[in-house]
Each structure stands twice: as C-alpha cells, then as structure tokens.
C-alpha cells in the first residue's frame, strides 16, 4: 500500500474535517455514490451526486483512506491530515478493465473448498467476484445510512396440476430496509403463521400455517458466513431476459446436508452493476416436506444512477401432494420512501 501525503480541508484546528471529490481519472467527471472509508474510524459513507464527500471530526495525524466504486479500481492510501487549512482532496479512480477468458473454466459439481476465489489461481473470477461483493456492500450501506421503506405489490397464485384450477391473492407489503434476515448455513426454512411471517410482520394470505423459505438476497454476498460456505465459479457471458451479462455461479459446500441455496449472479459487462440473480433451493424436500423445487429470479434497477434496489422477484415452486401444486409468487416494487435521503439526491 503506497504512502501518500494528502492535503485535506480542515475546518478547525482541534477537530478538522476531511472533504473531497471523487472523479474519473480519464475524464475528470465526478463519480457519484462512491463508498468512502477512513480508518481507524471505520465509518462508511457515500459521496453525493457530484462525487463530493465530507467526514467531520477527524483527528489530525495519519489515516488510511479507501475509496471504492463499482467498475473502478479502489483508491487505497495512507494520508496525513495536518492542522492548517488546505484545499479539498481530489480522488482519481481508474476504470476497471477485465479481460474475460474466451472459454469458461469447467467446475466441479461438488463444493469441497468453499470461500472467495483464489486470486493467484483464478484472477479474472476474483476481480468479478470483488465487483459482486461491492454491489452488496453498497446496498447494505444505503440501507443502513439512508433507511427507507419499500412498498411492494405481491401476487401469489397456486395452480393445481394437471387440471389447472387456480387460487390467487394480491396484497401490498411495506418492507423496512433495516429489517434484515441473516443467512445461516442450511437454515433457510422457518415457520409462518396465517397472520405473521417469521419476523413478526403482519401479512395477508389465504393459506394456513406453512413453511417459509427465506432466500438469500444481494446483501448476503457481502456476508462472510455466506461466502465462506459457498463455492464461486465463472460462468462466462450468458443471456437472461434477452440481454447479455457476465455470470458468476455459486453453490453450497458439500458439508451442508440440509436445505440451502445455489444460483447465479448476472453483472452488466460495462458497469459491473448486478442486474439479476437466480437462486435455486437445494435439497428442498429436507427442509419442506413435499417441496420438489423452488427457483427465484430477482431483477435490480438503479435509483438514482449507480444505486440499485430489488425491482422485481419471480419465484416458481412445485410441491408434491394430492393434487400436485405449482406456486408462482411475484413481487413488484411500487415506490420507495427514504427517511434519510442519499446525499445530493432529490
């Protein structure tokens, strides 16, 4: 890690502030919503729409400044904050160029050595994996630093096979960004009552007590527990919903003998933003008796540019019984209410 002496803007001699602007090294254009970390404080924050950031009450002395943005190489340097007032800091980030291999490397079907990719063995996979994790970290930061409520329309349809008789219901959920279920290996199944889910939130459904599968979301890619219990492999370029993306596959370690998840994440090849995830439940019948399969596809969109939210989820499952039943659950984002708006966003 190089040592840099950086002139930071100071507002007071005893408790200075660090401020600056994050820009594209090639064009000089500001980079919005970069993640700013100043150690040893450890507090994360986002730059605003103009790439500007400010960290108050910084002790004079030596600090480590890390600036990250999806699709860019991180800025990671040591800086010395003096006592005298100085001009603002300009952080230049360089666009990330990843040369994708022409042939996808074959993977083993069994995950015996879970964890993040080895950089010396699969450098391209490690770079793309870093971008996937960066997507997850920024979503977590937005949820924590800029809490909000998602208003989601949900439609659940049960179809009896082979006759095709349907039972449907449509309702609306209000999901708080800070209400978070944390992944535990092999523990993705809980019990749901008629009136509440496993977190105690009131829901509407015409079905009686049943098992509820809590599928991992984008944020779980930033969770060391999830990463350390799954293997990741490079899927090359692949198509979904008519568009081409970079695909990363994941699957649970062989030591997990109960219901868990495998799947894929699809990243935009230009921006490295995650656009889709596809999650498949493994060993479904062990966690939910009679469950034959469950596949959920999530779509993400930007609000505002560079910041993503889950826009739509479509989950299809089949359950053995008399009759055989197929369930389609669709969730669609209606709107977002921020309690604390992201910097510079209106």
Coordinates of C-alpha atoms in Angstrom, one line a residue:
X1 CA 0.0 0.0 0.0
X2 CA 1.6 3.3 -1.1
X3 CA 2.1 6.2 1.4
X4 CA 0.6 9.5 0.2
X5 CA 0.8 12.9 1.9
X6 CA -2.6 14.4 1.1
X7 CA -3.7 17.9 1.8
X8 CA -7.2 17.8 3.3
X9 CA -9.6 20.6 4.0
X10 CA -9.7 21.5 7.7
X11 CA -12.4 23.4 9.4
X12 CA -10.9 23.6 12.9
X13 CA -7.5 23.0 14.4
X14 CA -8.6 20.5 17.0
X15 CA -11.3 18.7 15.2
X16 CA -10.7 19.0 11.4
X17 CA -12.9 17.7 8.7
X18 CA -11.8 15.7 5.6
X19 CA -13.6 16.7 2.4
X20 CA -13.0 16.0 -1.2
X21 CA -14.3 14.9 -4.6
X22 CA -14.2 11.6 -6.4
X23 CA -13.5 11.9 -10.1
X24 CA -12.9 9.6 -13.1
X25 CA -9.1 9.6 -13.7
X26 CA -9.6 9.6 -17.5
X27 CA -12.3 12.2 -18.0
X28 CA -12.3 14.2 -14.8
X29 CA -16.0 13.8 -14.4
X30 CA -17.4 13.3 -10.8
X31 CA -18.2 9.8 -9.7
X32 CA -21.5 9.7 -7.7
X33 CA -22.1 7.5 -4.7
X34 CA -18.6 6.1 -4.2
X35 CA -18.0 4.4 -0.8
X36 CA -15.7 6.4 1.4
X37 CA -13.9 4.7 4.3
X38 CA -11.5 6.4 6.7
X39 CA -9.6 4.1 9.1
X40 CA -9.3 3.6 12.0
X41 CA -12.7 5.3 12.3
X42 CA -14.2 2.6 10.2
X43 CA -17.3 4.6 9.4
X44 CA -18.5 4.3 5.8
X45 CA -20.3 7.0 3.8
X46 CA -21.3 7.8 0.3
X47 CA -20.2 10.6 -2.0
X48 CA -23.1 12.7 -3.4
X49 CA -24.3 13.0 -6.9
X50 CA -21.4 15.4 -7.7
X51 CA -18.8 13.0 -6.2
X52 CA -18.3 15.2 -3.1
X53 CA -17.9 13.8 0.4
X54 CA -17.2 15.1 3.9
X55 CA -16.1 13.4 7.1
X56 CA -16.4 15.5 10.2
X57 CA -14.4 15.4 13.5
X58 CA -11.3 13.8 12.2
X59 CA -8.3 13.6 14.5
X60 CA -5.1 15.2 13.0
X61 CA -2.5 12.6 12.1
X62 CA -2.1 9.5 9.9
X63 CA -5.2 7.8 8.5
X64 CA -6.0 5.2 5.8
X65 CA -8.4 6.3 3.2
X66 CA -10.1 3.8 1.0
X67 CA -12.5 4.9 -1.8
X68 CA -14.4 2.3 -3.8
X69 CA -16.8 2.4 -6.7
X70 CA -18.3 -0.4 -8.7
X71 CA -16.5 -0.7 -12.0
X72 CA -13.4 1.2 -10.8
X73 CA -10.1 0.2 -9.2
X74 CA -10.2 1.2 -5.5
X75 CA -8.1 4.1 -4.1
X76 CA -6.3 2.8 -1.0
X77 CA -3.7 5.1 0.5
X78 CA -2.3 6.4 3.7
X79 CA -2.7 10.2 4.3
X80 CA -1.6 12.7 6.8
X81 CA -4.1 15.3 7.9
X82 CA -2.3 18.5 9.1
X83 CA -3.6 21.2 11.4
X84 CA -3.6 24.0 8.8
X85 CA -6.4 24.6 6.4
X86 CA -5.7 23.2 2.9
X87 CA -7.6 22.7 -0.4
X88 CA -10.0 19.8 -0.8
X89 CA -8.8 16.4 -1.7
X90 CA -9.3 15.1 -5.3
X91 CA -9.5 11.3 -5.5
X92 CA -8.9 9.9 -9.0
X93 CA -10.4 6.4 -9.7
X94 CA -9.4 4.4 -12.8
X95 CA -12.0 2.4 -14.7
X96 CA -11.6 -1.4 -14.2
X97 CA -10.8 -3.4 -17.3
X98 CA -11.4 -7.1 -17.0
X99 CA -10.3 -9.4 -19.9
X100 CA -12.7 -12.2 -19.9
X101 CA -11.3 -15.6 -20.9
X102 CA -12.7 -16.9 -24.2
X103 CA -13.6 -20.3 -22.7
X104 CA -15.4 -20.9 -19.4
X105 CA -13.4 -23.0 -17.0
X106 CA -15.2 -26.2 -16.1
X107 CA -16.1 -26.5 -12.4
X108 CA -16.6 -29.5 -10.2
X109 CA -20.2 -30.2 -9.2
X110 CA -19.1 -30.6 -5.6
X111 CA -18.0 -27.7 -3.4
X112 CA -15.3 -29.0 -1.2
X113 CA -13.2 -25.8 -0.7
X114 CA -15.7 -23.0 -0.2
X115 CA -14.8 -19.4 0.2
X116 CA -13.8 -16.4 -2.0
X117 CA -11.9 -17.2 -5.3
X118 CA -8.1 -17.6 -5.1
X119 CA -6.5 -14.6 -6.9
X120 CA -3.4 -16.4 -7.9
X121 CA -5.4 -19.3 -9.4
X122 CA -8.4 -17.6 -10.9
X123 CA -7.6 -13.8 -11.2
X124 CA -10.4 -13.0 -13.5
X125 CA -13.0 -14.7 -11.3
X126 CA -11.6 -12.9 -8.3
X127 CA -11.9 -9.5 -10.0
X128 CA -15.5 -10.1 -11.0
X129 CA -16.3 -11.6 -7.5
X130 CA -15.0 -8.3 -6.0
X131 CA -17.5 -6.4 -8.1
X132 CA -20.3 -8.6 -7.0
X133 CA -19.4 -8.0 -3.3
X134 CA -19.1 -4.3 -4.0
X135 CA -22.7 -4.3 -5.2
X136 CA -23.7 -6.0 -2.0
X137 CA -21.8 -3.6 0.3
X138 CA -23.2 -0.5 -1.3
X139 CA -26.7 -1.8 -1.0
X140 CA -26.0 -2.5 2.7
X141 CA -24.6 1.0 3.2
X142 CA -27.6 2.6 1.6
X143 CA -30.0 0.5 3.8
X144 CA -28.1 1.5 7.0
X145 CA -27.1 5.1 6.3
X146 CA -30.2 6.0 4.3
X147 CA -33.1 3.9 5.8
X148 CA -36.1 3.6 3.7
X149 CA -39.4 1.7 3.2
X150 CA -40.1 -0.3 0.1
X151 CA -43.7 -0.6 -0.9
X152 CA -44.1 -3.9 -2.8
X153 CA -47.1 -5.4 -4.6
X154 CA -47.2 -9.2 -4.2
X155 CA -49.3 -11.7 -6.1
X156 CA -49.4 -15.4 -5.2
X157 CA -51.0 -18.0 -7.5
X158 CA -51.4 -21.7 -6.8
X159 CA -52.2 -23.9 -9.7
X160 CA -53.4 -27.5 -9.3
X161 CA -51.8 -29.8 -11.8
X162 CA -52.8 -31.1 -14.3
X163 CA -56.3 -29.6 -14.1
X164 CA -55.1 -26.0 -14.0
X165 CA -57.5 -24.8 -11.2
X166 CA -56.1 -21.6 -9.7
X167 CA -56.2 -19.8 -6.4
X168 CA -54.8 -16.3 -6.3
X169 CA -54.3 -13.3 -4.0
X170 CA -52.8 -9.9 -4.4
X171 CA -51.6 -7.7 -1.5
X172 CA -49.2 -5.0 -0.6
X173 CA -46.1 -5.2 1.7
X174 CA -44.2 -2.5 3.3
X175 CA -40.6 -3.6 3.9
X176 CA -38.2 -1.7 6.1
X177 CA -34.6 -1.6 4.8
X178 CA -33.2 -2.2 8.2
X179 CA -35.3 -5.3 8.8
X180 CA -32.8 -7.9 7.8
X181 CA -32.7 -11.7 8.0
X182 CA -29.2 -13.0 8.2
X183 CA -28.2 -16.2 6.4
X184 CA -27.3 -19.3 8.4
X185 CA -25.8 -22.4 6.6
X186 CA -28.5 -24.9 6.0
X187 CA -31.1 -22.9 7.9
X188 CA -33.2 -21.2 5.2
X189 CA -36.6 -22.6 6.3
X190 CA -38.8 -21.2 9.1
X191 CA -42.4 -21.4 10.1
X192 CA -45.0 -18.8 9.1
X193 CA -48.4 -18.4 10.7
X194 CA -51.6 -17.2 9.0
X195 CA -51.1 -13.6 10.1
X196 CA -47.4 -13.0 10.5
X197 CA -44.1 -14.0 8.9
X198 CA -41.1 -15.3 10.9
X199 CA -40.1 -11.7 11.7
X200 CA -43.5 -10.9 13.2
X201 CA -44.7 -8.6 10.4
X202 CA -48.4 -8.7 9.6
X203 CA -49.1 -10.3 6.2
X204 CA -52.2 -11.4 4.3
X205 CA -52.6 -14.8 2.8
X206 CA -55.4 -17.3 2.4
X207 CA -53.3 -20.3 3.3
X208 CA -52.9 -21.8 6.8
X209 CA -49.6 -22.3 8.7
X210 CA -46.9 -23.3 6.4
X211 CA -43.1 -23.4 5.9
X212 CA -41.5 -20.2 4.8
X213 CA -38.2 -20.2 2.8
X214 CA -36.0 -17.2 3.3
X215 CA -34.0 -16.9 0.2
X216 CA -30.6 -15.0 0.5
X217 CA -30.6 -11.6 -1.2
X218 CA -27.9 -9.5 -2.8
X219 CA -26.7 -8.3 0.6
X220 CA -25.7 -11.8 1.5
X221 CA -22.8 -11.7 -1.0
X222 CA -21.1 -9.3 1.5
X223 CA -21.7 -11.7 4.4
X224 CA -18.5 -13.7 5.3
X225 CA -20.7 -16.6 6.6
X226 CA -22.4 -16.9 3.2
X227 CA -19.2 -16.5 1.2
X228 CA -17.2 -19.0 3.4
X229 CA -19.9 -21.7 3.0
X230 CA -20.2 -21.5 -0.8
X231 CA -18.0 -22.0 -3.9
X232 CA -17.9 -19.5 -6.7
X233 CA -17.2 -20.1 -10.3
X234 CA -17.0 -18.1 -13.5
X235 CA -19.9 -18.7 -15.9
X236 CA -18.6 -16.6 -18.7
X237 CA -21.1 -14.5 -20.8
X238 CA -24.7 -15.5 -20.6
X239 CA -28.1 -14.3 -21.6
X240 CA -31.1 -13.6 -19.4
X241 CA -34.3 -11.7 -20.4
X242 CA -32.8 -11.1 -23.8
X243 CA -29.6 -9.3 -22.6
X244 CA -26.0 -10.5 -22.3
X245 CA -24.2 -10.4 -18.9
X246 CA -21.2 -11.7 -17.0
X247 CA -22.3 -14.6 -14.9
X248 CA -20.9 -15.9 -11.6
X249 CA -22.3 -19.2 -10.2
X250 CA -22.4 -20.2 -6.5
X251 CA -23.2 -23.5 -4.8
X252 CA -23.2 -24.7 -1.1
X253 CA -20.4 -26.7 0.5
X254 CA -20.9 -30.4 0.5
X255 CA -20.8 -30.4 4.3
X256 CA -24.2 -28.7 4.3
X257 CA -26.6 -31.6 4.3
X258 CA -29.9 -29.6 4.8
X259 CA -31.8 -27.2 2.6
X260 CA -29.7 -24.4 1.3
X261 CA -29.2 -22.4 -2.0
X262 CA -27.3 -22.4 -5.2
X263 CA -27.6 -20.0 -8.1
X264 CA -26.1 -17.3 -10.3
X265 CA -25.5 -13.5 -10.3
X266 CA -25.6 -11.6 -13.6
X267 CA -23.4 -8.4 -13.9
X268 CA -23.5 -5.7 -16.5
X269 CA -20.3 -6.1 -18.6
X270 CA -19.9 -2.3 -18.9
X271 CA -20.7 -1.0 -15.4
X272 CA -20.4 -4.3 -13.3
X273 CA -23.7 -3.5 -11.6
X274 CA -25.7 -6.6 -10.7
X275 CA -28.8 -6.8 -12.8
X276 CA -30.2 -10.2 -11.9
X277 CA -29.8 -13.1 -9.5
X278 CA -31.3 -16.6 -9.9
X279 CA -31.5 -18.7 -6.8
X280 CA -32.3 -22.4 -6.6
X281 CA -33.2 -24.2 -3.4
X282 CA -31.0 -27.3 -2.8
X283 CA -32.3 -30.4 -1.0
X284 CA -35.8 -28.8 -0.9
X285 CA -37.6 -31.8 0.4
X286 CA -35.5 -32.0 3.6
X287 CA -36.5 -28.5 4.7
X288 CA -40.0 -28.5 3.5
X289 CA -41.7 -32.0 3.2
X290 CA -43.1 -32.4 -0.3
X291 CA -41.3 -29.5 -1.8
X292 CA -39.9 -30.6 -5.2
X293 CA -38.3 -27.4 -6.4
X294 CA -38.1 -23.7 -6.0
X295 CA -36.4 -21.2 -8.3
X296 CA -36.5 -17.4 -7.7
X297 CA -35.3 -14.7 -10.1
X298 CA -34.6 -11.2 -8.9
X299 CA -34.2 -8.1 -11.1
X300 CA -32.5 -5.0 -10.0
X301 CA -32.7 -1.4 -11.2
X302 CA -30.9 1.9 -10.5
X303 CA -32.5 4.6 -8.3
X304 CA -30.8 7.0 -8.8
X305 CA -28.0 6.1 -11.3
X306 CA -25.4 3.8 -9.7
X307 CA -27.5 2.7 -6.7
X308 CA -29.6 -0.4 -7.1
X309 CA -32.7 -1.8 -5.5
X310 CA -34.7 -5.0 -6.0
X311 CA -37.2 -4.1 -8.6
X312 CA -39.0 -7.5 -9.2
X313 CA -38.9 -11.0 -7.9
X314 CA -40.5 -14.1 -9.5
X315 CA -40.4 -17.4 -7.7
X316 CA -41.8 -20.7 -9.0
X317 CA -42.1 -23.8 -6.8
X318 CA -43.7 -27.2 -7.1
X319 CA -45.0 -29.3 -4.2
X320 CA -45.9 -32.9 -4.2
X321 CA -49.3 -33.8 -2.9
X322 CA -52.9 -34.5 -3.9
X323 CA -53.0 -32.6 -6.2
X324 CA -49.6 -31.7 -7.4
X325 CA -49.4 -27.9 -6.9
X326 CA -47.3 -25.2 -8.6
X327 CA -47.0 -21.8 -7.0
X328 CA -46.0 -18.6 -8.6
X329 CA -45.1 -15.7 -6.3
X330 CA -44.4 -12.3 -8.0
X331 CA -43.2 -9.2 -6.1
X332 CA -43.0 -5.8 -7.8
X333 CA -41.6 -2.6 -6.4
X334 CA -44.2 0.2 -6.3
X335 CA -42.2 3.0 -4.7
X336 CA -39.5 3.9 -2.1
X337 CA -39.8 6.3 0.8
X338 CA -36.4 7.5 2.2
X339 CA -36.3 8.5 5.9
X340 CA -32.8 9.9 5.2
X341 CA -32.2 10.7 1.5
X342 CA -28.9 9.8 -0.2
X343 CA -26.6 12.8 -0.5
X344 CA -27.5 15.2 -3.3
X345 CA -30.5 13.1 -4.4
X346 CA -33.9 14.7 -4.9

